[in-house]
Coordinates of C-alpha atoms in Angstrom, one line a residue:
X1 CA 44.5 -33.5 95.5
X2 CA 40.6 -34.2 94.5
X3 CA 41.7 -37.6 92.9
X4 CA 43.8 -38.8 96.1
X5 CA 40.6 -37.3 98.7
X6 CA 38.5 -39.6 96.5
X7 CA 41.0 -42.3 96.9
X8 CA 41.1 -42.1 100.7
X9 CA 37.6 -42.4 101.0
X10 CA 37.0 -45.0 98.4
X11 CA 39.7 -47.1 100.9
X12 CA 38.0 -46.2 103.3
X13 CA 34.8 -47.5 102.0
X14 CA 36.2 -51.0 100.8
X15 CA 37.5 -51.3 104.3
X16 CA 33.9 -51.0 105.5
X17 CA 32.1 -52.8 102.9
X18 CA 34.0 -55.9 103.4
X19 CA 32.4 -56.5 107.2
X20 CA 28.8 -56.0 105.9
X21 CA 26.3 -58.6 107.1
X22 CA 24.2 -59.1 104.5
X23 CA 25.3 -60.8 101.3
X24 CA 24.0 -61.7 97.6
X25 CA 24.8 -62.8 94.2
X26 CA 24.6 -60.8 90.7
X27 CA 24.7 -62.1 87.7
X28 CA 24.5 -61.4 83.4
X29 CA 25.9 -61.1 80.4
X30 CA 27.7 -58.5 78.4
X31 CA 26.6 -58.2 74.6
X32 CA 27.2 -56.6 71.3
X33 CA 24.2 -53.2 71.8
X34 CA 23.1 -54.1 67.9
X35 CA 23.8 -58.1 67.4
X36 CA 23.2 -59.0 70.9
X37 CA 25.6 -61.6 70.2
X38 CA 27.9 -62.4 73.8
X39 CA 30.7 -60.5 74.3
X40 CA 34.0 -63.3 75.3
X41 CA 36.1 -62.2 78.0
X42 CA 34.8 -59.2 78.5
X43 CA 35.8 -57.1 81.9
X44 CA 33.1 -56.4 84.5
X45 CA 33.4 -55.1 87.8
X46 CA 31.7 -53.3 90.4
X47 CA 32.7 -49.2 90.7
X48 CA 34.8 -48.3 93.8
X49 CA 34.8 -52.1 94.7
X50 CA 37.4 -54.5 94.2
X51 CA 35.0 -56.8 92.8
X52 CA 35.5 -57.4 89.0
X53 CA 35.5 -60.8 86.8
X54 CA 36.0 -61.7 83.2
X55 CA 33.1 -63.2 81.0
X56 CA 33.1 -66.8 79.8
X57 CA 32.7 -67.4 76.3
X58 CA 29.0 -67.2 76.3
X59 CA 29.6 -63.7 78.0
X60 CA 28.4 -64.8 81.1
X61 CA 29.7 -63.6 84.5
X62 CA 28.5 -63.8 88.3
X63 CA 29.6 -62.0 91.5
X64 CA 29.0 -63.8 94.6
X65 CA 28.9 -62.8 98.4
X66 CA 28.5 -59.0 97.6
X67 CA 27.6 -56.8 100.4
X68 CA 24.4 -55.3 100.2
X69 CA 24.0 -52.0 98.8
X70 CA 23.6 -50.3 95.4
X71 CA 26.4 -50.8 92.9
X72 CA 27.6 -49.5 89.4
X73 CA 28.2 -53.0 87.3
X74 CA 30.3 -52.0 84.3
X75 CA 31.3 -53.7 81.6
X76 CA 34.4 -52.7 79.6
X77 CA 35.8 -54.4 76.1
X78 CA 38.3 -53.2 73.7
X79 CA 36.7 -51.0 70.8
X80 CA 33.6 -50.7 72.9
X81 CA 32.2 -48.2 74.8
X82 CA 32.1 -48.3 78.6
X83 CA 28.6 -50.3 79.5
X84 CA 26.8 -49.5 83.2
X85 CA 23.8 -51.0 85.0
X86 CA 22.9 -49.8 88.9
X87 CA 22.0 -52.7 90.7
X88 CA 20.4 -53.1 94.5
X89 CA 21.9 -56.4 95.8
X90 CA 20.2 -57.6 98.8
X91 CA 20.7 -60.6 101.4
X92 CA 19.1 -62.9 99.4
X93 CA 19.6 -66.4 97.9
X94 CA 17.9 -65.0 94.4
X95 CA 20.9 -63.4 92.2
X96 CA 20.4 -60.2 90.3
X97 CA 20.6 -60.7 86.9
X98 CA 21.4 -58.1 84.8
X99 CA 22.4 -57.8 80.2
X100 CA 25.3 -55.1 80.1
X101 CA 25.2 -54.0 76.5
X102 CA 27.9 -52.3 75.0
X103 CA 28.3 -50.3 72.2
X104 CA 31.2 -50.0 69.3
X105 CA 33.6 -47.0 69.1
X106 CA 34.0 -47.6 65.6
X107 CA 36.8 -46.6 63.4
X108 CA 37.8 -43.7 66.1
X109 CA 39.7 -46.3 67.9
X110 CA 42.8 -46.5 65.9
X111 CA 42.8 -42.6 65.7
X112 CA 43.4 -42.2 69.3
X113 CA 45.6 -44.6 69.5
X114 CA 47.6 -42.9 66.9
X115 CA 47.4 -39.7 69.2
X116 CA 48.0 -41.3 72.4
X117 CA 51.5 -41.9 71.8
X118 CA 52.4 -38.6 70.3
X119 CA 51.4 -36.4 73.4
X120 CA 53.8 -33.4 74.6
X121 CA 55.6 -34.5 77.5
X122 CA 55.2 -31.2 79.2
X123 CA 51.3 -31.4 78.6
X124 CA 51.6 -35.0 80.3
X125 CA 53.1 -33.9 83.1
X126 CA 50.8 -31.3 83.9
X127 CA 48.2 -33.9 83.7
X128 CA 50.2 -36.1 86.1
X129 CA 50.8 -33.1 88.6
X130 CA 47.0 -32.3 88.7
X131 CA 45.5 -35.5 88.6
X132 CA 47.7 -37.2 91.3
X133 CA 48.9 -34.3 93.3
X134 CA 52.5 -33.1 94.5
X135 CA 52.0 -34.5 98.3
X136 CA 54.1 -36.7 100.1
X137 CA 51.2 -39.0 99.7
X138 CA 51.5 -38.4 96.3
X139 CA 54.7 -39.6 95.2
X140 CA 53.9 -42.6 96.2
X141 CA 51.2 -42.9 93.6
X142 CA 52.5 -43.9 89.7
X143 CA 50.7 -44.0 86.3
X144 CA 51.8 -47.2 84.9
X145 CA 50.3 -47.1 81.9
X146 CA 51.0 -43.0 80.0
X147 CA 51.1 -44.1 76.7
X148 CA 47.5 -45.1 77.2
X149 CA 46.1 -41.5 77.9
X150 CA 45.8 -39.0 75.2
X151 CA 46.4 -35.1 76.4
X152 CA 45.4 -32.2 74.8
X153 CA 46.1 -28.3 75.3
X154 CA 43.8 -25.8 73.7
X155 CA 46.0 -23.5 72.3
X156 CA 43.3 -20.8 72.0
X157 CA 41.7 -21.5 75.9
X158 CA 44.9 -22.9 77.2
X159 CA 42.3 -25.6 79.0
X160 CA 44.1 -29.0 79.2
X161 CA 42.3 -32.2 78.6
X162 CA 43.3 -35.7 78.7
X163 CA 41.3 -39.4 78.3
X164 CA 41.5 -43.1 77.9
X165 CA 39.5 -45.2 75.7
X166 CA 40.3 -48.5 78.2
X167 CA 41.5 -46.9 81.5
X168 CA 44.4 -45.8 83.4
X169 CA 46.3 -47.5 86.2
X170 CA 47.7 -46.1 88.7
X171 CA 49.4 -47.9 92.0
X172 CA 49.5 -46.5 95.1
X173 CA 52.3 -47.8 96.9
X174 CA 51.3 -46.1 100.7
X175 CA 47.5 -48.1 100.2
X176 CA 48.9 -51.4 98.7
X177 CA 46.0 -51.4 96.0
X178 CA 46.0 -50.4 92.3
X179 CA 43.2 -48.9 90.5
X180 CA 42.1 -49.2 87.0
X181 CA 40.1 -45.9 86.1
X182 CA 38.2 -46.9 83.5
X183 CA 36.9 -44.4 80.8
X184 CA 38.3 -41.0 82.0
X185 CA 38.0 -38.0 81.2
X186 CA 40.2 -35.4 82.8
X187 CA 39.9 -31.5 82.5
X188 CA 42.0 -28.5 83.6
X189 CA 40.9 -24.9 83.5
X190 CA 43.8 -22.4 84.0
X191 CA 41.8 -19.6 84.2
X192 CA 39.4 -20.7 86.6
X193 CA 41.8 -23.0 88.4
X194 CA 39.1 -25.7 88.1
X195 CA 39.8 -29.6 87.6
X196 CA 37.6 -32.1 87.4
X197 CA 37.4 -36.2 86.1
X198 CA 35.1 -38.5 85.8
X199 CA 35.5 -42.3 85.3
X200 CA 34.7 -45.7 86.7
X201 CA 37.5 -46.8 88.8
X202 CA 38.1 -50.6 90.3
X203 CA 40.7 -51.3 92.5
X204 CA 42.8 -54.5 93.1
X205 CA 44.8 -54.9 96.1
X206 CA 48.5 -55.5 95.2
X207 CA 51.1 -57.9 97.4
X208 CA 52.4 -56.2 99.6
X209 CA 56.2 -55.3 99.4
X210 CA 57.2 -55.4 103.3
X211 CA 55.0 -55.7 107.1
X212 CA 54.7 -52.2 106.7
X213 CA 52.7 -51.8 103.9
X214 CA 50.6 -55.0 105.2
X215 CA 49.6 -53.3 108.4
X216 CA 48.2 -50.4 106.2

């Protein structure tokens, strides 16, 4: 139920951010934390927006006409860690600029991998449960991607974890957008009855399937 409240309100806030006044540009590059050498096609986006681009080959990208405000610019490339940079864009013709440097995961990668397609499907469901809910509202949300997230009971604490090294996706069909949760970390206390997540999530709005669904 936290993750669909947050996904509400993060609607919510797209709705309003896209009849802000004021307007600017941001710009950068997304590089290796110990070469410094570009990082090609990298993702970037802006958290909670559904603002994101790809890097050129020089690992160059640019956002233009972005509402004013503070934003989390994160970059995201495959065996790399997640990469953020808070940025102030105001209404002004001078971009922001700003190096997103990201860091290796190093041989852990293929490990988790490994793991990720070997998780119990009961734990995975539990996961599902908590994370999306069991509302009406609910069942119109879907994972798309489960092979991607690795989950983990402790069989001493019984606490249930799960994670993605890229992201998961998950498409809300009652919205009409699909978000890409990028680096999360998911954790479910039995004992306590607390969950909690954390993550950079960037939504894309998907075609919708009927006037229904546009209207929303």
């Amino acid at each position: 139920m936290k993750f669909l409240r947050f996904f509400l309100v993060a609607s919510c806030w797209l709705t309003l951010a896209g009849t802000a006044l004021g307007q600017g540009r941001i710009t950068g590059v997304v590089q290796d934390s110990v070469t410094h050498q570009p990082l090609a096609f990298a993702s970037v986006f802006l958290a909670n927006t559904t603002l994101g681009a790809t890097t050129t080959e020089q690992g160059q990208f640019e956002f233009t006409k972005v509402p004013a405000g503070t934003y989390d610019v994160v970059g995201s490339y495959v065996g790399y860690r997640l990469g953020k940079r808070v940025v102030t864009v105001a209404n002004s013709k001078t971009p922001q600029e700003v190096t997103i440097l990201l860091g290796s995961n190093g041989p852990q990668l293929d490990e988790v991998v490994v793991q990720g397609s070997a998780h119990r499907a009961e734990d995975y469901k539990k996961f599902s449960d908590l994370f999306l809910g069991q509302s009406t509202f609910s069942q119109q949300c879907e994972i798309t991607n489960p092979k991607d997230i690795v989950v983990y009971t402790n069989d001493s604490t019984k606490e249930l974890t799960a994670s993605a090294k890229n992201f998961v996706q998950v498409e809300n069909q009652a919205l009409g957008y699909r978000l890409k949760y990028f680096g999360m970390f998911f954790t479910y206390n039995p004992e306590t009855d607390f969950v909690g997540f954390s993550g950079q999530p960037v939504f894309e709005e998907m075609t919708p399937r009927d006037a229904a669904q546009l209207r929303q």
